[in-house]
XYZ file of C-alpha atoms in Angstrom:
456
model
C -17.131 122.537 -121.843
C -16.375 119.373 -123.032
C -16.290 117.818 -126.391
C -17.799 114.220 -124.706
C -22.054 113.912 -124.535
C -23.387 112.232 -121.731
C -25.956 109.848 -123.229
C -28.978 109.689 -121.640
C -29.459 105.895 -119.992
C -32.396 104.168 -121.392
C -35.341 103.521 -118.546
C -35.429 99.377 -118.055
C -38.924 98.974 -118.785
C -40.999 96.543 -115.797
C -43.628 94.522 -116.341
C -46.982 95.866 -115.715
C -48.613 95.613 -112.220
C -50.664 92.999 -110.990
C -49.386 91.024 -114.500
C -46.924 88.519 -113.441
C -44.251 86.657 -115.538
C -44.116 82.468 -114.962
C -40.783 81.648 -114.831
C -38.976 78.309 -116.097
C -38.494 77.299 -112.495
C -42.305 77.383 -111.672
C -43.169 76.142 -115.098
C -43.186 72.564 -113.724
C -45.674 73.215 -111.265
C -48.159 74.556 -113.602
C -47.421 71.822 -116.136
C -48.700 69.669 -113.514
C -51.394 71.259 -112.694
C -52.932 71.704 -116.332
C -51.848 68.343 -117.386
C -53.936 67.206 -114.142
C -56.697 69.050 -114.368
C -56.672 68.170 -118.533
C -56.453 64.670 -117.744
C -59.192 64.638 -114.833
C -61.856 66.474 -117.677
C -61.311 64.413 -120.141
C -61.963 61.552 -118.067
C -65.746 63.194 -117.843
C -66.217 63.447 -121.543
C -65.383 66.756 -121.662
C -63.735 68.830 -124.829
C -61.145 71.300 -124.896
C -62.492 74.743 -126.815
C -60.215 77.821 -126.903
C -62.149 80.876 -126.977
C -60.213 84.792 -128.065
C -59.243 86.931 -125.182
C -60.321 89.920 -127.077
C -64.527 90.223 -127.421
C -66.891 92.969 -127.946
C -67.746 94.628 -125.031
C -71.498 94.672 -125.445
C -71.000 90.737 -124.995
C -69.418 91.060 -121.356
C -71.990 94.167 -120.436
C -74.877 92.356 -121.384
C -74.258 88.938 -119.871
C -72.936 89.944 -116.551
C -75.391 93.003 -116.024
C -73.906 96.571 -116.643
C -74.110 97.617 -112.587
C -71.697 94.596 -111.410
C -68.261 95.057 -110.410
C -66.858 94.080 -113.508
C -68.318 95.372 -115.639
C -68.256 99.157 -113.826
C -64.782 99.147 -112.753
C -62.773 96.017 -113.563
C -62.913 95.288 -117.173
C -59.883 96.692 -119.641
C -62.227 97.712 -122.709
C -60.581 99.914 -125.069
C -62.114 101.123 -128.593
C -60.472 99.897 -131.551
C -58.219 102.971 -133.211
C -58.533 101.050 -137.078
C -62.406 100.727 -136.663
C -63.877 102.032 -133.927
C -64.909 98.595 -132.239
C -65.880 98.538 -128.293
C -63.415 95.313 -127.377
C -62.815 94.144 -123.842
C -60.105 91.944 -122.860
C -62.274 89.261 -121.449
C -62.659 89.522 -117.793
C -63.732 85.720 -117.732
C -64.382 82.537 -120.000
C -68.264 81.756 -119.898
C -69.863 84.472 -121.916
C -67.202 83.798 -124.929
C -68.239 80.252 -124.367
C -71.643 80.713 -124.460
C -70.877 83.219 -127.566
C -68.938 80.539 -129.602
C -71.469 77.760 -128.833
C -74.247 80.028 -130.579
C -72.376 81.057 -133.590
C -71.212 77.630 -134.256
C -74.364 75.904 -133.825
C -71.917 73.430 -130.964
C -75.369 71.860 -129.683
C -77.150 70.849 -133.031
C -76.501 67.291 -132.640
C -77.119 67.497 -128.820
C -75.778 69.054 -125.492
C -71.796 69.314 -124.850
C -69.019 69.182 -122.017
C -66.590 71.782 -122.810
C -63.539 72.622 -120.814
C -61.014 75.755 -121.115
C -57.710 76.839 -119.887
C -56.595 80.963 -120.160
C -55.810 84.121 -119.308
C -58.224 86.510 -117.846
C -58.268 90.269 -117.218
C -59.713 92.261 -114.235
C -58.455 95.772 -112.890
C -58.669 95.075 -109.248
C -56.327 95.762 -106.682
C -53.478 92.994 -106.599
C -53.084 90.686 -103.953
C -52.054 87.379 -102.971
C -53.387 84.905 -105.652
C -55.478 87.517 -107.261
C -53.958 89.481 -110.149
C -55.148 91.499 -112.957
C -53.959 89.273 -115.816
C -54.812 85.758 -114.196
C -55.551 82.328 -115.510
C -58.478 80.075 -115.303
C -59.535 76.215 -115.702
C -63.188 75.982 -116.340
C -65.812 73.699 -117.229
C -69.209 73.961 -119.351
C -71.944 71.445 -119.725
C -74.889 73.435 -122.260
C -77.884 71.586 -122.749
C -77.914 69.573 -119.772
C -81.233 70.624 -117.165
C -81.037 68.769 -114.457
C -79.390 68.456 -111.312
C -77.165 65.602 -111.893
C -75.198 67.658 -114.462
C -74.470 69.972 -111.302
C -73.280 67.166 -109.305
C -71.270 65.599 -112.266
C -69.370 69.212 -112.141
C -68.962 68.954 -108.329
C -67.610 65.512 -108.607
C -65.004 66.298 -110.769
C -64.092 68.833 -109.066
C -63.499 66.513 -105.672
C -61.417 63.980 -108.342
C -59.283 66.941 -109.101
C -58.096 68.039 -105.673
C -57.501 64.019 -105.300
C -55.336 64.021 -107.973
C -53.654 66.989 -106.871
C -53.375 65.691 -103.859
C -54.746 69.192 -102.197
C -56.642 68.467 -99.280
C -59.020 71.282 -96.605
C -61.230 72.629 -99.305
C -64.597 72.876 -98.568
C -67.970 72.930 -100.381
C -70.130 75.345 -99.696
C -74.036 75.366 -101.739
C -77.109 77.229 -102.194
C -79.859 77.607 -104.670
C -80.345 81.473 -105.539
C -83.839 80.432 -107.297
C -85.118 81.282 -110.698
C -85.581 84.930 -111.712
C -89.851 85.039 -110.640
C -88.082 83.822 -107.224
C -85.742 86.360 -107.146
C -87.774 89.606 -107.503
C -90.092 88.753 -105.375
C -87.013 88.244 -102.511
C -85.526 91.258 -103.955
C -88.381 93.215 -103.416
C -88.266 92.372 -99.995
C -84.550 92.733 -99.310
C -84.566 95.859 -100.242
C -87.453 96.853 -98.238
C -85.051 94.872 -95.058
C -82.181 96.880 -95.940
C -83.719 100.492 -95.794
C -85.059 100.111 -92.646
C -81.135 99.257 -91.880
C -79.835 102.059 -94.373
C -77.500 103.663 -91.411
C -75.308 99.994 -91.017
C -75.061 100.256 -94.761
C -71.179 100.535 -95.567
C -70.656 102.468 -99.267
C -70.344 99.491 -101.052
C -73.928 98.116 -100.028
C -75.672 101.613 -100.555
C -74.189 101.772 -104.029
C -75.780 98.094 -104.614
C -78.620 98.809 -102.898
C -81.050 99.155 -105.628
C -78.995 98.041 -108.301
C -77.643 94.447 -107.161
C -78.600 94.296 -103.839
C -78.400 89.942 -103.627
C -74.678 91.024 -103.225
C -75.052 92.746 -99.995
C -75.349 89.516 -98.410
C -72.439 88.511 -99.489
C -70.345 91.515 -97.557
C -67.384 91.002 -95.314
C -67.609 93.962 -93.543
C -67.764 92.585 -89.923
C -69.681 95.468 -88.605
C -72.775 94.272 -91.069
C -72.413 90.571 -90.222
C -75.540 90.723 -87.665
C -78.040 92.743 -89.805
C -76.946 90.718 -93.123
C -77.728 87.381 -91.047
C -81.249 88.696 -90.335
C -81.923 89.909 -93.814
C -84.842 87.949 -95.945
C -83.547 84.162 -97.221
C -83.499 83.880 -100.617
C -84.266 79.620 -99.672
C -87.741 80.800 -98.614
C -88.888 82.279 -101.754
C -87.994 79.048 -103.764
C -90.761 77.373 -105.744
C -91.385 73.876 -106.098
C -89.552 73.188 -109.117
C -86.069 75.148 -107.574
C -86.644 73.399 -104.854
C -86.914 69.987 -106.112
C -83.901 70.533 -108.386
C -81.317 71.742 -105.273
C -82.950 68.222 -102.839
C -81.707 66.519 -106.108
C -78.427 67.401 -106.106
C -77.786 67.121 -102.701
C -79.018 63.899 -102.732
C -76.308 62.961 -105.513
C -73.497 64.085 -103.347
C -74.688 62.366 -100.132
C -74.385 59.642 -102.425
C -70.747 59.943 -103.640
C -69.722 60.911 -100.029
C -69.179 64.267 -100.973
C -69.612 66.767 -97.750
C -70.838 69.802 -98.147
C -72.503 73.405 -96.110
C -75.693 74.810 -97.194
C -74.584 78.786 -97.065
C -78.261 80.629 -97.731
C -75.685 84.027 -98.159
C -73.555 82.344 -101.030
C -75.040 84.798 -103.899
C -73.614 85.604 -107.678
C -72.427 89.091 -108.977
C -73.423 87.943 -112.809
C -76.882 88.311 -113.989
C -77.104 85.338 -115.381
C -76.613 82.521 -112.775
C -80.120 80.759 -111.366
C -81.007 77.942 -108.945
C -77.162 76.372 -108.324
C -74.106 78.202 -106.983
C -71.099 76.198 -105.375
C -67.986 77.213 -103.984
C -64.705 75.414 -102.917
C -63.217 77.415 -100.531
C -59.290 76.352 -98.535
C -59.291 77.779 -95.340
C -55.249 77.843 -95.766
C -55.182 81.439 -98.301
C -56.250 84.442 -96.174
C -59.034 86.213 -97.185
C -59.060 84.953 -100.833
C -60.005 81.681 -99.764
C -62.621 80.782 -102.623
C -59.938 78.276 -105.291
C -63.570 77.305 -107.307
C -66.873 78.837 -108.072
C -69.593 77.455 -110.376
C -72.923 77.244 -111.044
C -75.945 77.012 -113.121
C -76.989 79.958 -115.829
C -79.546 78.759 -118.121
C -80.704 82.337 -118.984
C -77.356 83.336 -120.414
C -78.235 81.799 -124.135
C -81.381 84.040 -124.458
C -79.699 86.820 -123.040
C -77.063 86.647 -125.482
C -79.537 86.196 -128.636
C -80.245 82.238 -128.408
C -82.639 79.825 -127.689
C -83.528 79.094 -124.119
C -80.478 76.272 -123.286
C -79.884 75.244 -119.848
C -76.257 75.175 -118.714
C -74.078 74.745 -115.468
C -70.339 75.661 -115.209
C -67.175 76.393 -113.110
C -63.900 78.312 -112.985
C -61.170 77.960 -110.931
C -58.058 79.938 -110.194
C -54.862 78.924 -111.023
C -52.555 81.062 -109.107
C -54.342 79.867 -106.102
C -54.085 76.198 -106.826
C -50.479 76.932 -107.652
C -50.308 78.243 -103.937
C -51.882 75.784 -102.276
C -49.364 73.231 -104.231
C -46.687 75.078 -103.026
C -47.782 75.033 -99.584
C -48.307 71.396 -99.759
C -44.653 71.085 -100.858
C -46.043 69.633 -104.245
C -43.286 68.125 -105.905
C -42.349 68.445 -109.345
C -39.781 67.196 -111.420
C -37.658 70.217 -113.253
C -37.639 69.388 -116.878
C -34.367 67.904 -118.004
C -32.783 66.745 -120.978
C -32.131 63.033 -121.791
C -28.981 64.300 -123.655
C -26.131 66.963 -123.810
C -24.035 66.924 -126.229
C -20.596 68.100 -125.762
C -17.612 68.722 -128.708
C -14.391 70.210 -128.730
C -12.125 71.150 -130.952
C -11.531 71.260 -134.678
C -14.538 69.747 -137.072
C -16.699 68.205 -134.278
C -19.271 71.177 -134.397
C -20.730 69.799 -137.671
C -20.968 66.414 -136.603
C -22.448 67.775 -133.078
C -25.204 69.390 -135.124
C -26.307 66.030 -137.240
C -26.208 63.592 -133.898
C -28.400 65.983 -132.141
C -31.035 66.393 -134.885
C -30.524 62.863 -135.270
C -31.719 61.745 -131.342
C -34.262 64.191 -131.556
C -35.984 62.567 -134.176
C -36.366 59.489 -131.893
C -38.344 61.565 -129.058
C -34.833 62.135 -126.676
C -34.671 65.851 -125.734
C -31.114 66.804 -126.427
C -28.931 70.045 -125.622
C -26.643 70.805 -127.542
C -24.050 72.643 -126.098
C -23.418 76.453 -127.406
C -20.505 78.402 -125.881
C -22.294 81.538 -124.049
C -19.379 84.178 -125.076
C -19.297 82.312 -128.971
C -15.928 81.434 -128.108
C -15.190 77.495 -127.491
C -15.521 76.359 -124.125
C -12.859 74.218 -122.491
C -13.969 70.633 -122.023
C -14.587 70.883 -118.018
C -16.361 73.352 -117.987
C -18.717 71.812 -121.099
C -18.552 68.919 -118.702
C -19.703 71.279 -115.947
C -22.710 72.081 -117.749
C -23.823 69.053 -119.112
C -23.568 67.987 -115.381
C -26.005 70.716 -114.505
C -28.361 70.430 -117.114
C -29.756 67.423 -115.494
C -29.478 65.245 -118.536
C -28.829 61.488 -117.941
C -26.035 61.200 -120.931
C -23.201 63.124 -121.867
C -22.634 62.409 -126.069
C -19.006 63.545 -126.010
C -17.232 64.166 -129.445
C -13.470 65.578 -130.186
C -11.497 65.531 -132.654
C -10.312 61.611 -132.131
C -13.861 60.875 -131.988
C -14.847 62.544 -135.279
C -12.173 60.297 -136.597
C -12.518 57.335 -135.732
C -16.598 57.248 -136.338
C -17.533 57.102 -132.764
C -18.538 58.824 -129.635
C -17.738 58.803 -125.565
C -21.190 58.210 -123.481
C -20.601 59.341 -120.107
C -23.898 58.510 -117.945
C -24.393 61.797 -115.123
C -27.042 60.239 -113.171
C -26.407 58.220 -110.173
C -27.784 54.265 -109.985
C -26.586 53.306 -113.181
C -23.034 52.216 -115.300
C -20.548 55.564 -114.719
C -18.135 54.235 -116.903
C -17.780 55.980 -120.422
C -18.111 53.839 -123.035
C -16.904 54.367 -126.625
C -19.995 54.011 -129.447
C -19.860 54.093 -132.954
C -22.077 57.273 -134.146
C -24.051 54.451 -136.783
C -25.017 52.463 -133.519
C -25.237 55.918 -131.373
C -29.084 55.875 -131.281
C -29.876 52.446 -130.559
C -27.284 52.450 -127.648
C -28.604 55.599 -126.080
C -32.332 54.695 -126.502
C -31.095 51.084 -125.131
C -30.113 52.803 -122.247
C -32.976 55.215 -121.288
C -35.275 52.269 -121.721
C -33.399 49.974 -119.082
C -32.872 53.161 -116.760
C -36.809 53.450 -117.152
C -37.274 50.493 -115.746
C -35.231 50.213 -112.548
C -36.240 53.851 -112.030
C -40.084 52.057 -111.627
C -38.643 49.998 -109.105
C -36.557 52.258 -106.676
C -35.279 55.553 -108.948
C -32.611 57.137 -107.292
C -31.698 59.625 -109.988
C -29.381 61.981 -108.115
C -26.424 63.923 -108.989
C -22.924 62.207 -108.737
C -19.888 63.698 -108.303
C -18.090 64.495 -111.725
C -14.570 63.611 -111.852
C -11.744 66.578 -112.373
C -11.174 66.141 -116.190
């Protein structure tokens, strides 16, 4: 035997399924995205309000109703080991929302627009554009009762695919009532679907008589005719739910905003009433829906309040990011203005200060750090400052350091590829000089491209 031991190799630990990194090279895309869809809200009045992804799970249970989907089989809830608290990760934004509005006493002085961006948490089975750790952009509007806070919501939503420039999505609306309205049609779906028990797949038998409004939202194909023929949920509306939906179409005939009245669009959350809108793309498969909103005015009193009306949305990020892609989006990678190359004895120092120094002013600067720790030749610093994407190449050696100044080497094409020599006081000025009259012919025709770097 011999004297060596074989060390055991360490497992490579992967990330956990159906939780996906975002990687610097899509990073772009989703800055764009948020920064739109930021941008677009607050240009409705709306205010930004960050919620914790941890809550207690009695807060999820009892707003969404304990026999929906989520709540039986989706939600990550965990007991606290240091003291014994039921938390759930929070499988979506409006019931932390809603929780956060009442302990902060957020509509004292009046109603509010609130807006969110985050991560949410559902154990279903991953697929395309629908993961278990996935992020939302939503919208709130508490205190507001009547139907032109749903359109205002819907219209928004319209300026944001604009923006985006995403185009074949698709409104689809209905009314599900008020909760008198409801049992009484519930009473009588039920009834319907008994009589049709043997067409029932398990999924409908199991929400039979516990969320049965659900059934008709099924995709089983082999249900499609008996689900059409089942009770309408439009027929048992009263005057006032009625009245409310004819005003908010009326708003978006208005604003030119086309739209489908689907009678089967329901809500697995207890505590929706009268509106619920979809935007759906017909270019994502099966998980077409990008949007989904609607009005929940019992929510509050449900979760300990005062009656407060309230309509909302959420929409997926992954799929937006997907239908960007598709649409060839393009986004510009995120480069620096400056790279900052040195070589040889001394010029490290000095690299250090004019870095800090042009960062100060609002430039982004790299500066350059040898991979290995060992100092890099001057090509291949060159190489990389080339790749980088920055505009300027802040070149200091020893003669440099010396003599008080520094080469500028401009990378980009469309502008002076000369390199000039600048004294370090007047380094600044020079560079910011520069960017500013780049910025400006770049508004006229930019043509920002690599060149070719010469063999130094």
């Amino acid at each position: 035997m011999s004297g060596k031991r074989k060390e055991g190799k360490v497992r490579k630990i992967s990330g956990v399924k159906g939780m996906n990194d975002i990687l610097p090279v899509d990073a772009p895309l989703w800055d764009f995205l948020e920064a739109t869809a930021e941008s677009v809200l607050k240009s409705y009045g709306y205010q930004q309000i960050r919620t914790p992804i941890v809550e207690e799970t009695a807060l999820f249970a009892r707003g969404l109703g304990t026999v929906t989907d989520i709540v039986e089989k989706e939600m990550y809830s965990f007991e606290d080991a240091l003291n014994g608290d039921n938390l759930t990760l929070r499988p979506e934004s409006t019931a932390g929302v809603v929780r956060a509005v009442l302990e902060h006493k957020l509509t004292y002085n009046g109603p509010k627009r609130l807006w969110y961006v985050g991560a949410m948490f559902r154990h279903e089975r991953p697929q395309r554009g629908r993961y278990r750790q996935f992020h939302q952009i939503g919208a709130e509007a508490v205190g507001f009762a009547g139907p032109d806070i749903d359109a205002e919501l819907i219209l928004l939503c319209q300026r944001l695919w604009d923006d985006l420039g995403l185009q074949h999505i698709h409104l689809e609306l209905n009314s599900i009532g008020d909760a008198e309205e409801r049992s009484r049609h519930r009473t009588d779906l039920i009834a319907y679907f008994e009589k049709h028990k043997n067409l029932l797949d398990e999924d409908a038998q199991r929400r039979l008589y516990t969320n049965p409004l659900r059934i008709l939202d099924t995709k089983n194909l082999a249900m499609q005719d008996m689900v059409n023929s089942a009770p309408k949920l439009m027929e048992y509306l009263g005057r006032k739910s009625l009245a409310h939906f004819d005003g908010l179409q009326t708003i978006l005939r208005d604003n030119n905003i086309p739209f489908t009245v689907n009678t089967r669009l329901v809500r697995g959350m207890d505590y929706y009433n009268r509106t619920v809108f979809e935007w759906i793309s017909n270019e994502l498969g099966a998980q077409g829906t990008v949007c989904g909103g609607g009005r929940y005015d019992p929510l509050f009193e449900m979760s300990g309040g005062r009656p407060t009306p309230a309509c909302g949305f959420a929409m997926g990020a992954e799929r937006l990011i997907e239908l960007l892609r598709a649409g060839n989006t393009a986004t510009a990678a995120e480069s620096p203005d400056v790279y900052v190359v040195h070589h040889g004895k001394g010029t490290q120092l000095e690299a250090f200060r004019i870095a800090e120094t042009l960062r100060g002013t609002g430039l982004t600067v790299i500066l350059h750090c040898p991979p290995d720790g060992m100092e890099s030749s001057f090509k291949s610093q060159m190489k990389r400052a080339d790749d980088s994407g920055a505009v300027f190449a802040v070149i200091l050696g020893e003669d440099e350091v010396k003599g008080g100044y520094a080469g500028v080497k401009a990378l980009r094409s469309g502008m002076e590829n000369n390199q000039q020599q600048v004294s370090l006081d007047g380094l600044t000025d020079y560079l910011i000089d520069q960017m500013v009259g780049r910025d400006s012919s770049c508004e006229q025709a930019c043509s920002c491209d690599h060149i070719a770097l010469p063999d130094y």
